[in-house]
Short mmCIF file of C-alpha atoms and ligand atoms in Angstrom, two decimals:
data_model
loop_
_atom_site.label_atom_id
_atom_site.label_comp_id
_atom_site.label_asym_id
_atom_site.label_seq_id
_atom_site.Cartn_x
_atom_site.Cartn_y
_atom_site.Cartn_z
CA MET A 17 48.23 91.28 115.28
CA LYS A 18 51.17 89.06 114.78
CA LEU A 19 50.87 85.95 112.63
CA TRP A 20 51.82 83.85 115.63
CA GLY A 21 49.86 86.34 118.04
CA GLY A 22 47.16 83.73 119.33
CA ARG A 23 48.77 82.67 122.47
CA PHE A 24 49.69 86.35 123.49
CA THR A 25 47.85 88.66 125.76
CA LYS A 26 49.61 91.76 124.91
CA SER A 27 51.11 93.22 121.80
CA ALA A 28 54.89 93.44 121.33
CA GLU A 29 56.98 96.47 121.82
CA GLU A 30 58.37 98.01 118.84
CA TRP A 31 62.05 98.19 120.26
CA VAL A 32 61.90 94.69 121.18
CA ASP A 33 60.57 93.52 117.82
CA ALA A 34 63.23 95.54 115.95
CA PHE A 35 66.05 93.69 118.05
CA GLY A 36 64.56 90.34 117.21
CA ALA A 37 63.66 91.07 113.62
CA SER A 38 65.75 89.64 110.72
CA ILE A 39 64.01 91.25 107.88
CA HIS A 40 66.65 93.79 107.21
CA PHE A 41 69.10 91.08 106.13
CA ASP A 42 66.90 88.18 105.29
CA LYS A 43 65.08 90.06 102.60
CA ASN A 44 67.96 89.00 100.53
CA LEU A 45 66.21 85.43 100.44
CA VAL A 46 62.89 86.74 99.34
CA GLU A 47 63.06 84.97 96.00
CA GLU A 48 64.29 81.70 97.28
CA ASP A 49 61.53 81.90 99.84
CA ILE A 50 58.94 82.31 97.19
CA GLN A 51 60.66 79.55 95.11
CA GLY A 52 60.50 77.25 98.04
CA SER A 53 56.88 78.06 98.74
CA LEU A 54 55.60 77.55 95.09
CA ALA A 55 57.16 74.10 95.26
CA HIS A 56 55.60 73.46 98.71
CA VAL A 57 52.27 74.28 97.68
CA LYS A 58 52.37 72.38 94.41
CA MET A 59 53.35 69.28 96.53
CA LEU A 60 50.50 70.08 98.94
CA GLY A 61 48.04 69.94 95.81
CA LYS A 62 49.59 66.73 94.43
CA CYS A 63 49.11 65.08 97.72
CA GLY A 64 45.41 66.21 98.08
CA ILE A 65 46.34 68.31 101.13
CA LEU A 66 44.99 71.36 99.45
CA GLN A 67 42.29 71.76 96.67
CA GLU A 68 43.45 72.26 93.41
CA GLU A 69 41.79 75.65 93.46
CA GLU A 70 43.57 76.92 96.44
CA VAL A 71 46.65 75.74 95.09
CA GLU A 72 46.01 77.90 91.95
CA LYS A 73 45.19 80.87 94.09
CA ILE A 74 48.31 80.71 96.33
CA THR A 75 50.46 80.02 93.37
CA ASN A 76 49.08 83.15 91.65
CA GLY A 77 49.61 85.16 94.75
CA LEU A 78 53.18 84.24 95.13
CA ASN A 79 53.92 84.95 91.56
CA VAL A 80 52.48 88.41 91.84
CA ILE A 81 54.74 88.68 95.00
CA LEU A 82 57.78 87.43 93.07
CA LYS A 83 57.23 89.93 90.24
CA LYS A 84 57.05 92.90 92.97
CA ALA A 85 60.34 91.52 94.40
CA GLN A 86 62.00 91.45 91.25
CA ASN A 87 60.79 95.03 90.66
CA ASP A 88 61.86 96.08 94.03
CA GLU A 89 58.48 97.13 95.08
CA LEU A 90 57.87 95.11 98.16
CA GLU A 91 57.57 97.30 101.52
CA PHE A 92 58.97 94.85 104.04
CA SER A 93 58.14 95.63 107.70
CA VAL A 94 60.01 94.91 110.94
CA HIS A 95 56.76 94.08 112.45
CA ASN A 96 56.55 90.99 110.56
CA GLU A 97 59.96 89.92 111.97
CA ASP A 98 61.38 87.96 108.88
CA ILE A 99 61.36 87.14 105.19
CA HIS A 100 59.01 84.31 105.86
CA LEU A 101 56.39 86.08 107.88
CA ASN A 102 56.61 89.14 105.63
CA VAL A 103 55.82 86.92 102.36
CA GLU A 104 53.15 85.21 104.03
CA LYS A 105 51.53 88.53 105.06
CA PHE A 106 51.82 89.84 101.58
CA LEU A 107 50.09 86.59 100.28
CA ILE A 108 47.16 86.81 102.63
CA ASP A 109 46.91 90.67 101.89
CA GLU A 110 46.70 89.80 98.01
CA ILE A 111 44.52 86.63 98.11
CA GLY A 112 42.74 86.81 101.51
CA PRO A 113 42.61 84.03 104.33
CA VAL A 114 43.13 81.24 101.72
CA GLY A 115 46.87 82.48 101.83
CA GLY A 116 46.96 81.23 105.41
CA LYS A 117 46.84 77.65 104.14
CA LEU A 118 50.26 77.97 102.45
CA HIS A 119 52.02 76.98 105.80
CA THR A 120 50.31 73.95 106.28
CA GLY A 121 52.91 71.02 106.88
CA ARG A 122 55.67 73.21 107.33
CA SER A 123 57.37 75.46 109.71
CA ARG A 124 59.63 78.50 109.56
CA ASN A 125 62.50 76.09 110.51
CA ASP A 126 62.42 73.98 107.52
CA GLN A 127 61.43 76.88 105.44
CA VAL A 128 64.45 79.13 106.41
CA ALA A 129 66.97 76.14 105.93
CA THR A 130 65.57 75.62 102.69
CA ASP A 131 66.02 79.23 101.57
CA MET A 132 69.63 79.07 102.56
CA HIS A 133 70.27 75.87 100.68
CA LEU A 134 68.82 77.52 97.36
CA TYR A 135 70.72 80.71 97.83
CA LEU A 136 74.01 78.88 98.51
CA ARG A 137 73.60 76.78 95.58
CA ASN A 138 73.11 79.85 93.36
CA GLN A 139 75.89 81.68 94.71
CA ILE A 140 78.34 79.01 94.92
CA LYS A 141 77.82 78.45 91.05
CA GLU A 142 78.61 82.09 90.62
CA ILE A 143 81.77 81.85 92.89
CA LEU A 144 82.83 78.76 90.77
CA ASP A 145 82.51 80.87 87.86
CA GLY A 146 84.64 83.75 89.40
CA VAL A 147 87.31 81.13 90.50
CA LYS A 148 87.46 80.02 86.86
CA GLY A 149 87.62 83.54 85.44
CA LEU A 150 90.63 84.18 87.76
CA GLN A 151 92.34 81.06 86.92
CA GLN A 152 91.98 82.15 83.36
CA ALA A 153 93.52 85.46 83.81
CA LEU A 154 96.60 83.73 85.73
CA LEU A 155 96.77 81.26 82.76
CA THR A 156 96.83 83.97 80.11
CA GLN A 157 99.47 86.12 81.88
CA ALA A 158 101.70 82.98 82.45
CA ASN A 159 101.42 81.94 78.81
CA GLN A 160 103.16 85.16 78.20
CA HIS A 161 106.16 84.71 80.68
CA VAL A 162 107.23 81.18 80.36
CA GLU A 163 110.76 82.46 79.86
CA THR A 164 110.53 85.56 81.99
CA LEU A 165 112.75 85.01 85.11
CA ILE A 166 112.17 86.20 88.48
CA PRO A 167 114.11 85.45 91.84
CA GLY A 168 112.31 82.71 93.73
CA TYR A 169 112.42 83.32 97.44
CA THR A 170 112.50 81.36 100.60
CA HIS A 171 112.48 83.17 103.76
CA LEU A 172 112.04 86.18 101.43
CA GLN A 173 115.70 85.76 100.73
CA ARG A 174 116.74 85.11 97.04
CA ALA A 175 116.82 81.26 96.60
CA GLN A 176 116.79 79.89 93.11
CA PRO A 177 115.52 81.64 89.91
CA VAL A 178 112.20 80.60 88.57
CA SER A 179 110.23 80.98 85.51
CA PHE A 180 107.66 83.98 86.41
CA ALA A 181 104.90 81.61 84.48
CA HIS A 182 105.86 78.86 87.22
CA HIS A 183 105.33 81.37 90.11
CA LEU A 184 101.76 82.58 88.85
CA MET A 185 100.81 79.25 88.21
CA ALA A 186 101.35 78.30 91.97
CA TYR A 187 98.29 80.24 92.52
CA PHE A 188 96.32 78.62 89.66
CA TRP A 189 96.86 75.18 91.43
CA MET A 190 95.62 76.74 94.68
CA LEU A 191 92.46 78.00 93.16
CA GLU A 192 92.20 74.64 91.49
CA ARG A 193 91.73 73.13 94.91
CA ASP A 194 89.44 76.00 95.94
CA TYR A 195 87.25 74.95 93.09
CA GLY A 196 87.06 71.49 94.21
CA ARG A 197 86.34 72.37 97.65
CA TYR A 198 83.27 74.64 96.46
CA GLU A 199 82.21 72.03 94.07
CA ASP A 200 82.34 69.34 96.59
CA SER A 201 80.32 71.28 98.98
CA LEU A 202 77.51 71.63 96.57
CA LYS A 203 76.66 67.96 97.32
CA ARG A 204 75.65 68.74 100.70
CA VAL A 205 74.25 72.20 99.74
CA ASN A 206 71.89 70.50 97.33
CA ILE A 207 69.98 68.30 99.78
CA SER A 208 66.52 69.57 100.93
CA PRO A 209 65.31 70.12 104.42
CA LEU A 210 61.64 71.18 103.28
CA GLY A 211 59.20 68.98 105.14
CA ALA A 212 61.14 68.44 108.06
CA GLY A 213 58.57 70.66 109.86
CA ALA A 214 59.36 72.50 113.04
CA LEU A 215 61.73 69.45 114.13
CA ALA A 216 59.62 66.40 113.97
CA GLY A 217 58.05 66.08 110.70
CA THR A 218 54.37 66.42 110.02
CA THR A 219 51.02 64.69 110.39
CA PHE A 220 50.00 65.59 106.75
CA PRO A 221 50.82 63.21 104.01
CA ILE A 222 53.47 65.22 102.46
CA ASP A 223 55.71 64.19 99.82
CA ARG A 224 59.25 65.33 100.64
CA HIS A 225 60.76 63.92 97.63
CA TYR A 226 58.28 65.55 95.38
CA SER A 227 58.90 69.23 96.69
CA ALA A 228 62.81 68.40 96.49
CA GLU A 229 62.70 67.43 92.89
CA LEU A 230 60.58 70.47 92.02
CA LEU A 231 63.42 72.46 93.65
CA GLY A 232 66.13 70.67 91.86
CA PHE A 233 67.59 69.17 95.12
CA ASP A 234 69.58 65.92 94.68
CA GLY A 235 67.84 64.39 97.69
CA ILE A 236 66.32 64.98 101.18
CA TYR A 237 67.77 65.06 104.55
CA GLU A 238 67.02 61.79 106.22
CA ASN A 239 66.50 63.06 109.62
CA SER A 240 63.95 66.03 110.52
CA LEU A 241 66.06 67.18 113.68
CA ASP A 242 68.96 67.22 111.34
CA ALA A 243 67.33 69.07 108.68
CA VAL A 244 66.45 72.15 110.58
CA SER A 245 69.46 72.28 112.81
CA ASP A 246 72.14 71.49 110.29
CA ARG A 247 74.25 74.67 109.31
CA ASP A 248 77.33 72.68 108.38
CA PHE A 249 76.80 73.61 104.91
CA ILE A 250 77.20 77.04 105.72
CA ILE A 251 80.14 76.49 107.71
CA GLU A 252 81.86 74.46 104.81
CA PHE A 253 81.10 77.61 102.51
CA LEU A 254 82.67 79.95 104.80
CA SER A 255 85.57 77.56 105.45
CA ALA A 256 86.10 77.03 101.65
CA SER A 257 85.88 80.74 101.41
CA SER A 258 88.31 81.45 104.04
CA MET A 259 90.90 79.02 102.17
CA LEU A 260 90.08 80.92 99.04
CA MET A 261 90.91 84.34 100.56
CA MET A 262 93.90 83.13 102.33
CA HIS A 263 95.33 82.37 98.83
CA LEU A 264 94.14 85.50 97.17
CA SER A 265 95.57 87.31 100.35
CA ARG A 266 99.09 85.65 100.01
CA LEU A 267 99.12 86.61 96.19
CA CYS A 268 98.02 90.22 97.33
CA GLU A 269 101.09 90.45 99.58
CA GLU A 270 103.29 89.62 96.56
CA ILE A 271 101.76 92.04 94.33
CA ILE A 272 102.24 94.65 97.18
CA LEU A 273 105.88 93.74 97.39
CA TRP A 274 106.33 93.70 93.81
CA SER A 275 104.98 97.01 93.32
CA SER A 276 107.16 98.58 95.78
CA GLN A 277 110.10 100.60 94.54
CA GLU A 278 112.21 97.90 96.40
CA PHE A 279 111.26 95.21 94.23
CA ASN A 280 109.93 97.12 91.05
CA PHE A 281 108.69 93.98 89.28
CA VAL A 282 105.04 94.74 88.37
CA GLU A 283 102.83 97.87 88.11
CA MET A 284 99.15 97.84 88.70
CA ASP A 285 96.90 99.25 85.85
CA ASP A 286 95.74 102.78 87.06
CA THR A 287 92.15 101.25 87.27
CA PHE A 288 93.38 99.04 90.37
CA ALA A 289 95.41 101.73 91.96
CA THR A 290 94.77 104.88 93.88
CA GLY A 291 96.90 108.04 94.81
CA SER A 292 97.51 109.86 97.68
CA SER A 293 95.71 112.92 99.06
CA ILE A 294 98.96 114.53 100.17
CA MET A 295 101.83 112.82 98.34
CA PRO A 296 101.65 113.53 94.66
CA GLN A 297 104.16 110.88 93.74
CA LYS A 298 102.15 107.82 95.24
CA LYS A 299 100.42 105.04 93.34
CA ASN A 300 99.32 102.61 95.81
CA PRO A 301 98.25 99.09 94.86
CA ASP A 302 95.01 99.68 96.95
CA MET A 303 92.87 96.84 95.71
CA ALA A 304 95.38 94.17 96.48
CA GLU A 305 95.61 95.62 100.27
CA LEU A 306 91.89 95.50 100.28
CA ILE A 307 91.43 91.99 99.44
CA ARG A 308 94.17 91.12 101.84
CA GLY A 309 92.32 93.09 104.30
CA LYS A 310 88.97 91.65 103.49
CA THR A 311 90.30 88.05 104.44
CA GLY A 312 89.80 89.00 107.85
CA ARG A 313 86.26 89.54 107.76
CA VAL A 314 85.83 86.19 105.96
CA TYR A 315 87.59 84.43 108.83
CA GLY A 316 85.60 86.36 111.14
CA SER A 317 82.40 84.98 109.60
CA LEU A 318 83.83 81.49 109.78
CA PHE A 319 84.61 81.77 113.53
CA SER A 320 81.68 83.42 114.21
CA LEU A 321 79.18 80.67 112.94
CA LEU A 322 81.27 77.94 114.45
CA THR A 323 80.90 79.88 117.71
CA ILE A 324 77.38 80.31 117.42
CA LEU A 325 76.44 76.67 116.93
CA LYS A 326 78.94 74.99 119.47
CA GLY A 327 76.59 75.09 122.35
CA LEU A 328 73.25 74.85 120.81
CA PRO A 329 70.86 71.86 121.70
CA LEU A 330 68.60 70.34 119.09
CA ALA A 331 66.92 71.48 117.28
CA TYR A 332 66.18 75.23 115.89
CA ASN A 333 67.29 77.83 118.21
CA LYS A 334 66.94 81.58 117.55
CA ASP A 335 70.63 81.84 117.88
CA MET A 336 70.88 80.60 114.36
CA GLN A 337 69.26 83.57 112.93
CA GLU A 338 72.83 84.96 113.44
CA ASP A 339 74.04 82.70 110.44
CA LYS A 340 73.01 84.75 107.69
CA GLU A 341 74.75 87.99 107.76
CA GLY A 342 78.21 86.52 107.65
CA MET A 343 77.16 84.29 104.88
CA PHE A 344 75.63 87.18 102.79
CA ASP A 345 78.88 89.20 103.39
CA THR A 346 81.17 86.51 102.53
CA VAL A 347 79.23 85.86 99.18
CA GLU A 348 79.73 89.52 98.05
CA THR A 349 83.16 89.72 99.48
CA VAL A 350 84.38 86.58 97.72
CA LYS A 351 82.76 87.37 94.46
CA GLY A 352 83.97 90.83 94.45
CA SER A 353 87.49 90.07 95.19
CA LEU A 354 87.70 87.30 92.29
CA LYS A 355 86.34 90.04 89.86
CA ILE A 356 88.62 92.60 90.78
CA PHE A 357 91.43 90.11 91.03
CA ALA A 358 90.96 88.98 87.61
CA GLY A 359 91.22 92.46 86.35
CA MET A 360 94.23 93.33 88.12
CA ILE A 361 96.07 90.17 86.90
CA GLU A 362 94.81 90.67 83.21
CA THR A 363 95.90 94.33 83.22
CA MET A 364 99.11 94.55 85.37
CA THR A 365 102.41 95.59 83.63
CA VAL A 366 105.21 93.11 84.18
CA LYS A 367 108.51 94.75 84.35
CA THR A 368 110.59 91.77 82.78
CA GLU A 369 114.02 93.65 82.55
CA ASN A 370 113.74 94.56 86.23
CA MET A 371 113.06 90.85 87.01
CA GLU A 372 115.82 89.65 84.81
CA LYS A 373 118.17 92.18 86.33
CA ALA A 374 117.41 90.77 89.77
CA THR A 375 118.24 87.30 88.90
CA ASN A 376 121.62 88.61 87.39
CA SER A 377 122.67 90.37 90.53
CA ASP A 378 122.43 87.53 93.53
CA PHE A 379 123.60 84.23 94.35
CA SER A 380 120.67 82.41 93.42
CA ASN A 381 122.78 80.31 91.06
CA ALA A 382 124.97 78.81 93.96
CA THR A 383 122.86 75.58 94.08
CA GLU A 384 123.65 75.07 90.32
CA LEU A 385 127.47 75.25 91.16
CA ALA A 386 127.06 72.82 94.10
CA ASP A 387 124.94 70.31 91.83
CA TYR A 388 127.73 70.86 89.16
CA LEU A 389 130.34 69.45 91.57
CA ALA A 390 128.04 66.74 92.81
CA SER A 391 127.35 65.52 89.34
CA LYS A 392 131.10 65.36 88.83
CA GLY A 393 131.28 62.93 91.90
CA MET A 394 132.17 65.18 94.81
CA PRO A 395 129.62 64.40 97.89
CA PHE A 396 127.02 67.08 97.81
CA ARG A 397 127.73 68.03 101.51
CA GLU A 398 131.42 68.77 100.30
CA ALA A 399 130.41 70.52 97.22
CA HIS A 400 128.03 72.75 99.42
CA GLU A 401 130.91 73.69 101.49
CA VAL A 402 133.21 74.66 98.58
CA VAL A 403 130.44 76.76 97.03
CA GLY A 404 129.67 78.48 100.45
CA LYS A 405 133.44 79.41 100.56
CA LEU A 406 133.33 80.56 96.97
CA VAL A 407 130.19 82.78 97.73
CA LEU A 408 131.68 84.30 100.91
CA HIS A 409 134.85 84.99 98.75
CA CYS A 410 132.54 87.02 96.21
CA ILE A 411 130.76 88.80 98.98
CA GLN A 412 134.12 89.99 100.23
CA LYS A 413 135.28 91.15 96.72
CA GLY A 414 131.84 92.75 95.99
CA ILE A 415 131.14 90.62 93.01
CA PHE A 416 128.96 87.60 91.94
CA LEU A 417 129.83 84.08 90.87
CA LEU A 418 129.69 84.86 87.30
CA ASP A 419 132.15 87.62 87.78
CA LEU A 420 134.79 85.29 89.68
CA PRO A 421 137.91 84.59 87.67
CA PHE A 422 138.45 80.99 86.63
CA ALA A 423 141.65 80.70 88.46
CA ASP A 424 139.85 81.14 91.65
CA TYR A 425 137.53 78.34 90.78
CA LYS A 426 140.34 76.19 89.86
CA GLU A 427 141.73 76.76 93.24
CA ALA A 428 138.68 75.80 95.10
CA SER A 429 138.22 72.47 93.16
CA GLU A 430 139.95 70.81 90.28
CA LEU A 431 136.49 69.60 89.15
CA PHE A 432 135.55 73.10 87.62
CA GLU A 433 135.71 73.51 83.96
CA GLU A 434 135.42 76.59 81.83
CA ASN A 435 131.94 75.74 81.01
CA ILE A 436 130.90 76.86 84.44
CA TYR A 437 130.11 80.36 83.12
CA ASP A 438 127.44 78.92 80.92
CA VAL A 439 126.08 76.78 83.73
CA LEU A 440 125.72 79.65 85.99
CA GLN A 441 123.56 81.56 83.64
CA PRO A 442 120.23 82.07 85.48
CA LYS A 443 118.40 81.07 81.89
CA THR A 444 120.47 77.84 82.12
CA VAL A 445 119.82 77.41 85.98
CA VAL A 446 116.01 77.63 85.40
CA ALA A 447 116.05 75.49 82.20
CA ARG A 448 117.67 72.59 83.85
CA ARG A 449 115.09 72.15 86.68
CA ASN A 450 113.14 69.85 84.40
CA SER A 451 112.08 67.39 87.24
CA ALA A 452 108.13 66.85 87.05
CA GLY A 453 106.42 69.96 88.46
CA GLY A 454 109.88 71.86 88.32
CA THR A 455 110.48 75.24 87.00
CA GLY A 456 112.25 74.15 83.89
CA PHE A 457 110.75 75.66 80.84
CA GLU A 458 109.61 72.29 79.27
CA GLN A 459 108.05 71.49 82.52
CA VAL A 460 106.36 74.92 82.74
CA LYS A 461 104.90 74.42 79.11
CA LYS A 462 103.53 71.12 80.05
CA ALA A 463 102.04 72.39 83.09
CA LEU A 464 100.21 75.16 81.15
CA GLU A 465 98.86 72.76 78.83
CA ILE A 466 97.29 70.35 81.65
CA ALA A 467 96.06 73.83 83.31
CA GLU A 468 94.19 74.76 79.97
CA GLN A 469 92.89 71.32 79.93
CA LYS A 470 91.54 71.90 83.68
CA ILE A 471 89.82 75.02 82.72
CA ASN A 472 88.01 73.49 79.40
CA GLU A 473 86.83 70.42 81.74
CA LYS A 474 85.11 72.64 84.10
CA LYS A 475 81.30 72.00 83.59
CA LEU A 476 79.79 74.91 85.57
N1 LIG B 519 64.05 84.38 111.23
C1 LIG B 519 64.40 83.19 111.48
C2 LIG B 519 65.88 82.68 111.31
O1 LIG B 519 66.19 83.19 110.47
C3 LIG B 519 63.45 81.91 110.90
C4 LIG B 519 63.37 80.95 111.38
C5 LIG B 519 62.51 81.22 112.73
N2 LIG B 519 61.84 80.24 113.26
C6 LIG B 519 61.53 80.08 114.47
N3 LIG B 519 61.01 79.21 115.08
N4 LIG B 519 61.55 81.15 115.45
O2 LIG B 519 66.48 81.87 111.98
#
């Protein structure tokens, strides 16, 4: 007999049950479900809705089930559909019919919402920790490479040289925003839907604030219909996660490029690379590729939930059972990706000579030359033209700006002086970009200090 079987005249078909069941994935919520029930029953006792003795029996029973859950000893059944009915059935089996009083003044609709709020609250805290860990790894690498130069690119064409620390720290600041988004989302995650009932509230004199407080929530949903229908907090989580994964994926792409023979700027530690089953020479940056790939499934979960909800009338609809797998999958994907990423960054070998060699064999100092003329009074547009012609001249001769004889400079403009050979050194080019937030070494050192402070300020 189903826990809700009273109104039915025939028993369910197993294969239909199996299709409707969610226990194979919502068993993930077992601890949160019991935690929510423990608070609910305590509240029922406090409000005089259940006798003290009943509360004690139910509480003890729930604690027995919690222990079993923690020891992986529970045998969930598809017949009992979902985690809520499974736990209720375990309770009744454990303590008898009094277990059936637990569901007084509550519905699975506010119950499942409560479980997911509790679940995400815990998981987001772990993810925040993971974001911070990766920020720390980036900061540690950056601290070692303030004066390491790497070509900076736009359109994937050499543009201007930058400090490698500056390049890495760009990701630190993306992660800082990701951290802020998750942290902000906690405000809305940490609100209690418990006691909203199926949709309309309940006739019992419950105290929603009390159960919310017991569960560590900051407040309660003001509207019972909204409380059971809202999945915004999950969408926000998936959206923050999509943004984070997009950032990780961009860095993955750079790591993959940098690991290629063409760039040859970094090498992944053996732990984070794999070989080929056929080509003995291969060392593939697999983990970076995989994280770039996993970004797709996180976007998928975001779009899936947005689509699930867009046509739903108030209040609960069974469609909403589809909100969970993407959420669970995203939690695991994000936590795993952050952990792997921190490891990759900490252990990668930075091939500083190759980076520096690259900055010495390109025209990425051309802007400096135009700025030089402009600072001597030539309109920048004109300076751009003069230097453009010099670059073309060099390309035709197969040399770089530093190799060009001084006579050629003089011929191009009377404003050039012998010191251009110092000015054109990549180190000078980088050092001089000292505007706020620029790649000049002084700026980069300042930014590293601010970043360190940001990490130390994090409470969670
Ligand atoms: N398994 C359901 C879900 O995940 C729990 C809520 C069921 N509520 C209901 N009225 N059928 O959404």
